[in-house]
CSV table of C-alpha atoms in Angstrom, one decimal:
chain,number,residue,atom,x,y,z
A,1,UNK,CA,-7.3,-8.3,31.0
A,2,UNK,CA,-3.7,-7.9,29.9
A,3,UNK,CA,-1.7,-9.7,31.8
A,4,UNK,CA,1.3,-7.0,32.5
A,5,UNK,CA,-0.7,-3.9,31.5
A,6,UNK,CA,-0.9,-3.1,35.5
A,7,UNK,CA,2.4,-0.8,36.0
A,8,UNK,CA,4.6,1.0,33.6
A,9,UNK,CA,8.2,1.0,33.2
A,10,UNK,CA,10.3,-2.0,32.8
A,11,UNK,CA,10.6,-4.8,35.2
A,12,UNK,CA,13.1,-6.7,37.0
A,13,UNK,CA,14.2,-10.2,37.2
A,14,UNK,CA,11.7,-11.1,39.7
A,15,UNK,CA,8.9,-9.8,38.0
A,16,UNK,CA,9.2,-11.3,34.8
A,17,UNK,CA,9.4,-14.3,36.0
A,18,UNK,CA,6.1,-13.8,37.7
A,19,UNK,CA,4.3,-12.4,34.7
A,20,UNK,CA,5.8,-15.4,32.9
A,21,UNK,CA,4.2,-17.4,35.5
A,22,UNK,CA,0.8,-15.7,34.8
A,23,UNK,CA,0.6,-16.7,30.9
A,24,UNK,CA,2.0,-19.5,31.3
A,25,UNK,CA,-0.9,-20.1,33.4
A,26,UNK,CA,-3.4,-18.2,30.7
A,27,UNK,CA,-2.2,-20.6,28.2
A,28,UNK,CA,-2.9,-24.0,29.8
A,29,UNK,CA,-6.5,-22.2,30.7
A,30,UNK,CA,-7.5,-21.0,27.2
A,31,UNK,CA,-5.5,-24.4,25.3
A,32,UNK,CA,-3.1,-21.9,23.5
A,33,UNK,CA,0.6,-21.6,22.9
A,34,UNK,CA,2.3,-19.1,25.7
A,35,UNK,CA,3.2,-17.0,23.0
A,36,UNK,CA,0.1,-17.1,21.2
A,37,UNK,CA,-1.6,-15.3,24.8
A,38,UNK,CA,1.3,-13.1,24.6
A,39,UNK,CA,0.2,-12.4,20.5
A,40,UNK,CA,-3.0,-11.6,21.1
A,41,UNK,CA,-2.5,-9.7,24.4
A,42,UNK,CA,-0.5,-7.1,22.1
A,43,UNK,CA,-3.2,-7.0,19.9
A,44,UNK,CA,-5.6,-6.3,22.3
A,45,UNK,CA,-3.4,-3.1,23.5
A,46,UNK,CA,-2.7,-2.3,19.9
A,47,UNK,CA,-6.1,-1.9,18.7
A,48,UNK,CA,-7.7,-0.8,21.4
A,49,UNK,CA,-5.1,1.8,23.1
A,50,UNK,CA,-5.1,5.1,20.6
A,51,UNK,CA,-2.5,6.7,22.2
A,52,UNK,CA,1.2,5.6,21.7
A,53,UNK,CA,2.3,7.0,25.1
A,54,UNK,CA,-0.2,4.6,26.8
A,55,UNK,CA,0.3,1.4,24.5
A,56,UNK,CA,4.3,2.4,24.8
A,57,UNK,CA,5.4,1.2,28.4
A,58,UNK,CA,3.4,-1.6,28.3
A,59,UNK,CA,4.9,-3.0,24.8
A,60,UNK,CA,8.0,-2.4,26.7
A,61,UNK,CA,7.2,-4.9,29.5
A,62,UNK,CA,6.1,-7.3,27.1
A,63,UNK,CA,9.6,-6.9,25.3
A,64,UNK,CA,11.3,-7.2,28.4
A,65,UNK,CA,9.5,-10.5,28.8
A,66,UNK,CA,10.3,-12.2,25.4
A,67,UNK,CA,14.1,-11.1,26.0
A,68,UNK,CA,13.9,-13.4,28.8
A,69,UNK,CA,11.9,-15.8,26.9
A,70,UNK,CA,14.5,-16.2,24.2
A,71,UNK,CA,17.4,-16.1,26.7
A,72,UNK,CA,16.3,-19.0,28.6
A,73,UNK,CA,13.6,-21.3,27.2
A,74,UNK,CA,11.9,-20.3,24.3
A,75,UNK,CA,14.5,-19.8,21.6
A,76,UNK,CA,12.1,-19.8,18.2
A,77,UNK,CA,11.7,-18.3,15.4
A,78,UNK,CA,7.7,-16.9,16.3
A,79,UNK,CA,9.3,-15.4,19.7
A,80,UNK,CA,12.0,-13.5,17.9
A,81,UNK,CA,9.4,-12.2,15.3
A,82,UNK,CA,7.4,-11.0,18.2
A,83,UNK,CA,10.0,-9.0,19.4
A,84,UNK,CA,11.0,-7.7,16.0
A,85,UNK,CA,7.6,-6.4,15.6
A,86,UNK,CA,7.1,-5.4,19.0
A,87,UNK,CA,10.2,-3.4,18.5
A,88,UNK,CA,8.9,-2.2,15.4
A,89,UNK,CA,5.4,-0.8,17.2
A,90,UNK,CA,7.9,1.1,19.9
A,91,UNK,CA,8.8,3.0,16.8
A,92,UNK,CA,12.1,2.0,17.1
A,93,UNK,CA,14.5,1.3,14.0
A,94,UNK,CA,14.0,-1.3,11.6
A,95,UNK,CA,17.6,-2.3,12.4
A,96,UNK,CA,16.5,-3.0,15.9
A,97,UNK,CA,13.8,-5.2,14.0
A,98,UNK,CA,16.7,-6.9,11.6
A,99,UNK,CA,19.1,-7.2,15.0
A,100,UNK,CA,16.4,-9.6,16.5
A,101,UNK,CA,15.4,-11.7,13.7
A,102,UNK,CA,19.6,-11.7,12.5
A,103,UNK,CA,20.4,-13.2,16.2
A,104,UNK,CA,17.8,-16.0,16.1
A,105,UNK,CA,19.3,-17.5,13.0
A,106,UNK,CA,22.4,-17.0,14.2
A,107,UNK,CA,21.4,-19.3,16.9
A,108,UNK,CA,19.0,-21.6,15.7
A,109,UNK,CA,18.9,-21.2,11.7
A,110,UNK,CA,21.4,-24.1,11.2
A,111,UNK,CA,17.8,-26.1,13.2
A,112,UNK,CA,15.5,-24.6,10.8
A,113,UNK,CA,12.6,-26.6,9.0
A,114,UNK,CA,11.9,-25.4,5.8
A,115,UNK,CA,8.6,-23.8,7.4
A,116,UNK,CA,10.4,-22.3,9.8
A,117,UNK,CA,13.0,-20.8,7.4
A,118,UNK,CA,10.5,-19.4,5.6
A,119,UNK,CA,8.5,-17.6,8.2
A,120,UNK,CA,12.1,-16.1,9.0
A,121,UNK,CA,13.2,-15.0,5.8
A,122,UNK,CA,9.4,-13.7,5.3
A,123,UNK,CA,9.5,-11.7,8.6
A,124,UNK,CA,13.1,-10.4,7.8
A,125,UNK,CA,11.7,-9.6,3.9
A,126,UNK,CA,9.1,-7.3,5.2
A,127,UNK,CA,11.6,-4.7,7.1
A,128,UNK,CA,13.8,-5.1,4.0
A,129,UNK,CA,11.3,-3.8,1.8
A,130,UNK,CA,10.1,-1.4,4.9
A,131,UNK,CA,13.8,0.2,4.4
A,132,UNK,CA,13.2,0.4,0.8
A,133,UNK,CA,16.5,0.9,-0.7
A,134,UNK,CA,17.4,-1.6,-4.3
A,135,UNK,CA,20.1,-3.0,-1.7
A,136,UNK,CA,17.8,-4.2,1.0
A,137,UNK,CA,15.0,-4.8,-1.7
A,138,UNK,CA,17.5,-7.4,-3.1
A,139,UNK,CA,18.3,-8.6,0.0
A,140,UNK,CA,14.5,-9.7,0.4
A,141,UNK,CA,14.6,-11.5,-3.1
A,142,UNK,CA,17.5,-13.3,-2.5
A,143,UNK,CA,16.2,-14.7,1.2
A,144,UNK,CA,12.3,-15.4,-0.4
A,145,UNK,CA,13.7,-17.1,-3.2
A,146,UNK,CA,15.4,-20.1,-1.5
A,147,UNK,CA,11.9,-20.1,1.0
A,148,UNK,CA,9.7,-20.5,-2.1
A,149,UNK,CA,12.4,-22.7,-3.5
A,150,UNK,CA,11.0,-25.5,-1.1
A,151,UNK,CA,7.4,-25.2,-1.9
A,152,UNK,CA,6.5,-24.1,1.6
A,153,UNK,CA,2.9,-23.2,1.9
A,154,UNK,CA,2.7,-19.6,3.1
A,155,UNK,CA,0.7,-17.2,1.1
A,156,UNK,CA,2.1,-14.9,2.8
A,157,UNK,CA,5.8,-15.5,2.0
A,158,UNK,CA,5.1,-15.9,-1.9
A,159,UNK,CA,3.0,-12.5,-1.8
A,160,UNK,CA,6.0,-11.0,-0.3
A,161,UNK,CA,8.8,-12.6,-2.8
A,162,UNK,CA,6.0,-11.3,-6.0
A,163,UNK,CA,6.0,-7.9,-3.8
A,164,UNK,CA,9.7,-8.5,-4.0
A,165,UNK,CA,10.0,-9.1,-7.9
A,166,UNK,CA,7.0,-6.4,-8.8
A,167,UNK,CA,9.1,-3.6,-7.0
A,168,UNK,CA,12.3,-4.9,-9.5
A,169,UNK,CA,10.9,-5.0,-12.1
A,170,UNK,CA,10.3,-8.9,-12.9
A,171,UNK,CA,6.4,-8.4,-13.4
A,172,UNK,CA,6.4,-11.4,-15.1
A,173,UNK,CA,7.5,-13.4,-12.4
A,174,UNK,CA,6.2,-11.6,-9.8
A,175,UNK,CA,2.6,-12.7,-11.7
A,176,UNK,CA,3.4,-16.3,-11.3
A,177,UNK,CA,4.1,-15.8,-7.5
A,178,UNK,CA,0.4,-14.3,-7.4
A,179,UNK,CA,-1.0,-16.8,-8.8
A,180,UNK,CA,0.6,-19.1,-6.0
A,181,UNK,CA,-1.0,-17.4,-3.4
A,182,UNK,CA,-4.5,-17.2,-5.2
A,183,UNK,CA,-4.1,-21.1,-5.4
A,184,UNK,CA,-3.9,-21.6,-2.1
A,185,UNK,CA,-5.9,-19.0,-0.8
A,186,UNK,CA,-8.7,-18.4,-3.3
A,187,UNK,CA,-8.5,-14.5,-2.0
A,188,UNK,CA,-9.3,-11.9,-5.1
A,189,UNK,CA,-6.8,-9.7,-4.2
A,190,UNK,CA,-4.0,-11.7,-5.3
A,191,UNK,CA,-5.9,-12.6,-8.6
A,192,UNK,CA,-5.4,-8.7,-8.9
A,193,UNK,CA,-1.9,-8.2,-8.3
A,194,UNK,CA,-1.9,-11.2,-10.9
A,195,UNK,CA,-3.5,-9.5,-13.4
A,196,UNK,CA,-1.9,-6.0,-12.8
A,197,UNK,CA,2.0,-7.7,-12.9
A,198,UNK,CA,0.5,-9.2,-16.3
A,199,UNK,CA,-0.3,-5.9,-17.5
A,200,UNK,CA,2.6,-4.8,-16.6
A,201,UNK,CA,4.8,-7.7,-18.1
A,202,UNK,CA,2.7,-7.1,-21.8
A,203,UNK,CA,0.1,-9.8,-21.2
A,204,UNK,CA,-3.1,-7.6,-20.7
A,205,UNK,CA,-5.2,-10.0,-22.7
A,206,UNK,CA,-4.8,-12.8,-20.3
A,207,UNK,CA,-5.0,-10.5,-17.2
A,208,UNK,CA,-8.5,-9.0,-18.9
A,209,UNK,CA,-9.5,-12.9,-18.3
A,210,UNK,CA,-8.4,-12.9,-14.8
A,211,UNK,CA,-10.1,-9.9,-14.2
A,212,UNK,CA,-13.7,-11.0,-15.4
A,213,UNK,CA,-13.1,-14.0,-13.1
A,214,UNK,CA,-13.1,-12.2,-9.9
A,215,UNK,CA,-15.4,-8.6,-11.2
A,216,UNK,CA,-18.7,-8.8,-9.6
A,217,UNK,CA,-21.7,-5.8,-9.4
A,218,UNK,CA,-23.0,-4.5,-7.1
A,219,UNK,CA,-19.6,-4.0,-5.1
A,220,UNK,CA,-19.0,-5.3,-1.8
A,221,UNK,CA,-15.7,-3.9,-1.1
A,222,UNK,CA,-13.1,-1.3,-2.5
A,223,UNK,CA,-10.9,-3.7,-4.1
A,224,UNK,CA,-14.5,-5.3,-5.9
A,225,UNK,CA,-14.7,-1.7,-7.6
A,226,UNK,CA,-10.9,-1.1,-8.4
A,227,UNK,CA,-11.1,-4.5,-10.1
A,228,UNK,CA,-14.1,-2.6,-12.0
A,229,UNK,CA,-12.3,0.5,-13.4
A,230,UNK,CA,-9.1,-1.6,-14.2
A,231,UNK,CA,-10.7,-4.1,-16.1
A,232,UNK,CA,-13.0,-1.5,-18.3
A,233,UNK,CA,-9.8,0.4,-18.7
A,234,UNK,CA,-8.0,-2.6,-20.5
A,235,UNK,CA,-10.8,-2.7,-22.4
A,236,UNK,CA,-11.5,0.6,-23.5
A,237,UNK,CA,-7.5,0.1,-24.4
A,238,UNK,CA,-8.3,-3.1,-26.5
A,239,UNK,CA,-11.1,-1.6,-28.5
A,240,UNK,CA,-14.0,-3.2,-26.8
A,241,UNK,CA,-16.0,0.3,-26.3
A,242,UNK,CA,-19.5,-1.3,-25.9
A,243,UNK,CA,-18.4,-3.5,-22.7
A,244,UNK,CA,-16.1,-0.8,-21.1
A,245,UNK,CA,-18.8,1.4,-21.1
A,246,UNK,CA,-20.9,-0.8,-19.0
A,247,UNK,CA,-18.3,-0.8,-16.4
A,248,UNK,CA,-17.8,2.7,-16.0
A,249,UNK,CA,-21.7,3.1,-16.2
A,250,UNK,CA,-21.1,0.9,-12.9
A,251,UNK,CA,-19.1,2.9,-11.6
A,252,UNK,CA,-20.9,6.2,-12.4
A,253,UNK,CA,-24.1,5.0,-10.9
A,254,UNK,CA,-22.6,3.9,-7.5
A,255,UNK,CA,-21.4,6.1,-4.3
A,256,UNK,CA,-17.9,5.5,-6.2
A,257,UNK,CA,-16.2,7.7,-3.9
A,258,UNK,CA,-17.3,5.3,-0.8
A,259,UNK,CA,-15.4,2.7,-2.8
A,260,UNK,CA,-12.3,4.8,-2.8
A,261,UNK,CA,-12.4,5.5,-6.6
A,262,UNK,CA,-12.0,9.4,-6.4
A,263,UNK,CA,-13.5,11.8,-9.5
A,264,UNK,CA,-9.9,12.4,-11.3
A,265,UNK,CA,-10.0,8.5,-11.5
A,266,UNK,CA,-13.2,8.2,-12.8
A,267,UNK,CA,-13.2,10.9,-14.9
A,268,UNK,CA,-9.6,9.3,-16.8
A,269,UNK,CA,-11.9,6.4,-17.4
A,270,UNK,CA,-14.8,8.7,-18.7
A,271,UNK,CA,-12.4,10.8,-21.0
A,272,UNK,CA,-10.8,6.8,-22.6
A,273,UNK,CA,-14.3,5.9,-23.6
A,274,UNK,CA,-14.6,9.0,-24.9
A,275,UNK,CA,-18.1,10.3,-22.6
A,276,UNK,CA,-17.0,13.8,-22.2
A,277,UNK,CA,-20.2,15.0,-20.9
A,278,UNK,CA,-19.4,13.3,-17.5
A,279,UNK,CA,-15.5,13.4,-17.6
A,280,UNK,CA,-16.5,17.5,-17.6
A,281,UNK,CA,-18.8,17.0,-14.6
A,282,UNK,CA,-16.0,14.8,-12.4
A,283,UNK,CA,-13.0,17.0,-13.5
A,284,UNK,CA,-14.6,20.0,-12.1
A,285,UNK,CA,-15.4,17.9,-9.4
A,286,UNK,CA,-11.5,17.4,-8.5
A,287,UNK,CA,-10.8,21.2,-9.6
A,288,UNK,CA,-8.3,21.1,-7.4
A,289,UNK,CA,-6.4,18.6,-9.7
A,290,UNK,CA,-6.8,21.0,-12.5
A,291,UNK,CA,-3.5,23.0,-11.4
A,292,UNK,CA,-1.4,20.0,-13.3
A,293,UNK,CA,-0.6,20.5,-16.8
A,294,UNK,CA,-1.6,17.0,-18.2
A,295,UNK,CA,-5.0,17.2,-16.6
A,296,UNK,CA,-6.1,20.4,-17.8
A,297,UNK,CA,-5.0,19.4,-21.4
A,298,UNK,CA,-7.3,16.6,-21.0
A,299,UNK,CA,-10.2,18.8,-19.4
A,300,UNK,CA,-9.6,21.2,-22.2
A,301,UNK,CA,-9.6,19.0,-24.8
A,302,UNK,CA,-12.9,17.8,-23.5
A,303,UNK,CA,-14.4,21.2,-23.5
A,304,UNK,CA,-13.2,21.5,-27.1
A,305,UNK,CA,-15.3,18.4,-28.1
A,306,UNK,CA,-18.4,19.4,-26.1
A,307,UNK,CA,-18.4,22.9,-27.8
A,308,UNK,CA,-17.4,25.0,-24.7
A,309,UNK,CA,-14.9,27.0,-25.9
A,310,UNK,CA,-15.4,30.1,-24.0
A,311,UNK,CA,-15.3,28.0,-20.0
A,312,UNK,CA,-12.0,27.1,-20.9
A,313,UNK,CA,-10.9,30.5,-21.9
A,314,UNK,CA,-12.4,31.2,-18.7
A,315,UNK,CA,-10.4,29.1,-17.3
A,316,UNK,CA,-6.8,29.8,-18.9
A,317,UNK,CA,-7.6,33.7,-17.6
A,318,UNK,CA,-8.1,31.9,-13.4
A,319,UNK,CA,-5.1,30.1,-14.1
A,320,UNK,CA,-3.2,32.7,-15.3
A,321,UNK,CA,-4.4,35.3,-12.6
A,322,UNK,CA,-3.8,32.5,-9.6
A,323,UNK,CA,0.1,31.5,-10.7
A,324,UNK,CA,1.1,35.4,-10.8
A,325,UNK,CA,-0.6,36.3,-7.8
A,326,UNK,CA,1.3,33.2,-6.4
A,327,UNK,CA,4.5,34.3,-7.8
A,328,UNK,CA,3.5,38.0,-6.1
A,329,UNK,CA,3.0,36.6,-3.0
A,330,UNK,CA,6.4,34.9,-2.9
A,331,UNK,CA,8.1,38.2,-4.6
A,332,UNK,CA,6.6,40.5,-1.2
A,333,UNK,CA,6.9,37.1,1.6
A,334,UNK,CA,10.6,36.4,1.4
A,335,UNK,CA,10.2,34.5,4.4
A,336,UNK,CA,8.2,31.7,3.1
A,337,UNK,CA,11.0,29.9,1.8
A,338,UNK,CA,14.0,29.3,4.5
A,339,UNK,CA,16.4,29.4,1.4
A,340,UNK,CA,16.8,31.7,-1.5
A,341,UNK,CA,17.8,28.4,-4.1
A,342,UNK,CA,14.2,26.9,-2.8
A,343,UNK,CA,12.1,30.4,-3.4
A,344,UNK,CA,14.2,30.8,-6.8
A,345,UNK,CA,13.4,27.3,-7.7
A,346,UNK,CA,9.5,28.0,-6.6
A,347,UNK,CA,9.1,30.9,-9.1
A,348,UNK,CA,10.6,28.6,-12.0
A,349,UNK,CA,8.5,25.8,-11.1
A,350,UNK,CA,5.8,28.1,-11.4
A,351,UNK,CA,6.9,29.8,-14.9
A,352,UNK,CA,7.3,26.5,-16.5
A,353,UNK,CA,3.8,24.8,-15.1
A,354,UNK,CA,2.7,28.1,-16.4
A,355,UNK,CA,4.2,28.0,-19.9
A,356,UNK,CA,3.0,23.9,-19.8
A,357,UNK,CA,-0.1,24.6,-19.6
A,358,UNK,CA,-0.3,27.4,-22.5
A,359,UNK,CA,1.2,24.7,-24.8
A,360,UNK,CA,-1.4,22.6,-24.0
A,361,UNK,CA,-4.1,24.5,-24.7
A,362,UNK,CA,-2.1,26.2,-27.8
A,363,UNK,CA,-2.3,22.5,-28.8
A,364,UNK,CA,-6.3,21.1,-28.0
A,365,UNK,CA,-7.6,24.9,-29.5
A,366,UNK,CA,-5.0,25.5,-32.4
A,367,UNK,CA,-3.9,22.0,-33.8
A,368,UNK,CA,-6.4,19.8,-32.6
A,369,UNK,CA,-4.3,17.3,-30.7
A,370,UNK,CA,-5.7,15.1,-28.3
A,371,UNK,CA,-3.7,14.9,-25.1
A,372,UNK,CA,-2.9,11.1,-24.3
A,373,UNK,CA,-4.1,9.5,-21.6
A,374,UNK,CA,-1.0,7.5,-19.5
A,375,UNK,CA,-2.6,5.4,-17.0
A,376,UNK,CA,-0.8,3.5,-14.2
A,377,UNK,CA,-1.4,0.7,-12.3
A,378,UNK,CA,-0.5,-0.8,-9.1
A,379,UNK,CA,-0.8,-3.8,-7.2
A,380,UNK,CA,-2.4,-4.1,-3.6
A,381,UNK,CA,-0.3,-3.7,-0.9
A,382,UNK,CA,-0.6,-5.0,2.6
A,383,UNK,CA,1.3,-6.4,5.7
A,384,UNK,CA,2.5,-10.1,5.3
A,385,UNK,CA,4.6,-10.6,8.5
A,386,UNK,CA,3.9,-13.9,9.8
A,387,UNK,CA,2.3,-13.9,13.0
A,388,UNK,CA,1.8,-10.0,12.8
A,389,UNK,CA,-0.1,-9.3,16.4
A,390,UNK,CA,-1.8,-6.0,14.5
A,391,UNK,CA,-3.5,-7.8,11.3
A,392,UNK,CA,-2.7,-11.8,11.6
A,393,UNK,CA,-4.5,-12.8,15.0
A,394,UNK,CA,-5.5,-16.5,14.8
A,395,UNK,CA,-9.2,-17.0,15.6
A,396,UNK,CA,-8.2,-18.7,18.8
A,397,UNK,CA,-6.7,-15.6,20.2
A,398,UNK,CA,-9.7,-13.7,19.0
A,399,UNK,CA,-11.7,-16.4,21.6
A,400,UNK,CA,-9.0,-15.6,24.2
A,401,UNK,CA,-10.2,-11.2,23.8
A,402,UNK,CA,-13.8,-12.4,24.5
């Protein structure tokens, strides 16, 4: 039961020192930290309360109480990063976040450890790159570098300072901070963002090894069957047909979909090893898809090899017929667009795709051309705050729920 979950609103004086009283208690019971009840108490509410307006006024009470906290005898680094992220689950501004976690190094930062530093500059990292501007993005790099500077041993902090250097640019770099947290965490999903910051960087022979290392069939989780496609994708590029073939064989047999590799995906991977027969059948899967320009090259281009001439002029007439009536309906419903520049810029959107697309086929059916395939990778991306109530809860607060 959580501890203030009882009343809404905030508290006064009085009453947080009561509830204070009651973890406090709850601690010395379970053999936890007072703010490790108070971590998994929000996590309790937060994964188990849907609704924002419910989990809202209690979150409030709990803020309420690490204010005092803070104030009076708790002054840490974990008690400010719970109320960053508490502040953060109110919805509130990531400034209110950056306020909180600014104030407690102004107070204590001069005290730091080097552990403690870096769990600050790896909390105060993650709503730098949540703000996303190159400003605050080199903020974060310029905080995480001194904290891996000292060798700490957070995975967490050198996934966020590769984050940091992947989202610059520095792919090479960003690889090596991978590998750290592979190193000390054995976990295949930074082996990936490894081998994809390789890629990136020009090194995909070496990230094709790391690749191999972690690829297993059948596939036990999503990231087990991106690891799939991307590594018969580098091959495919490298010439080795015969072996990316048996990966996307592995991929066409299985519920792919379930694995969140969706049909456009698959059928890219189909149309680089050149099996047209099913990168047909998944592109009309995804027709949907088939309304950009660079995928219905490919899909034509395709249909071209397999002898189908006639479905894609079939298709060229549908796609002609559905961008005028689309261009009708916006000519007879003004009031679509609020602004005339938007509904003007609408119709030449449309004219170009339009024109596009014509090229394209111009191209496959008069020339011969086969439309390159560009094919992008990224790395895996998931929450590395320290101490993160929603994703990080130790397994002795997980006892505490039962």
């Amino acid at each position: 039961m959580n501890t203030v979950a009882k009343d809404a609103g905030s508290i006064n004086y009085v009453d947080k020192r009561s509830c204070i009283k009651i973890i406090e208690a709850n601690a010395v019971q379970k053999r936890l930290s007072m703010l490790d009840v108070i971590r998994a108490e929000i996590h309790n509410i937060i994964v188990n309360e849907e609704e924002f307006e419910v989990r809202q006024p209690i979150l409030k009470r709990y803020k309420d109480i690490l204010e005092m906290i803070v104030q009076e005898d708790n002054c840490s680094v974990e008690a400010y990063s719970l109320l960053a992220v508490i502040a953060n689950e109110l919805r509130l501004s990531n400034e209110v976040s950056v306020n909180y976690l600014t104030n407690c190094y102004t107070r204590i930062g001069k005290l730091f450890s080097k552990e403690e530093y870096a769990v600050w500059a790896t909390n105060m990292a993650y709503f730098y790159l949540e703000e996303g501007s190159l400003q605050h993005i080199k903020s974060a790099e310029e905080l995480l570098k001194k904290a891996v500077s000292q060798e700490i041993l957070f995975p967490q902090t050198y996934y966020a300072y590769g984050r940091t250097l992947y989202e610059l640019g520095d792919y090479e770099l960003a690889s090596k901070q991978f590998h750290k947290c592979y190193i000390l965490t054995k976990e295949k999903k930074y082996r990936f963002n490894e081998a994809i910051s390789l890629i990136k960087s020009g090194k995909s022979e070496l990230a094709i090894q790391l690749l191999y290392e972690i690829q297993i069939y059948p596939f036990k989780t999503k990231l087990d069957a991106k690891i799939t496609c991307v590594l018969g994708e580098e091959l495919a590029r490298h010439g080795e047909m015969s072996e990316a073939k048996k990966y996307a064989n592995q991929l066409y047999t299985s519920s792919f979909c379930a694995f969140a590799i969706d049909e456009m995906e698959l059928a890219d991977f189909m149309y680089l090893i050149e099996n047209y027969g099913a990168a047909k059948e998944l592109y009309e899967q995804c027709n949907h898809y088939l309304i950009n320009e660079k995928w219905i090259s490919r899909y034509f281009y395709v249909l071209n090899c397999l002898g189908l001439k006639q479905t894609a002029v079939k298709k060229m007439k549908a796609i002609k017929k559905g961008i005028r009536n689309s261009l009708l309906d916006v000519k007879h419903h003004r009031s679509l667009f609020e602004e005339i520049s938007e509904r003007e810029e609408y119709i030449e959107l449309e004219k170009q795709r339009l024109k596009n697309i014509k090229e394209g086929y111009a191209r496959v059916f008069d020339q011969g051309e086969k439309p390159e395939l560009e094919i992008h990778y990224d790395i895996q991306y998931f929450c590395f705050f320290i101490g993160c109530p929603r994703h990080a809860v130790k397994q002795m607060d997980m006892e505490f729920r039962k």
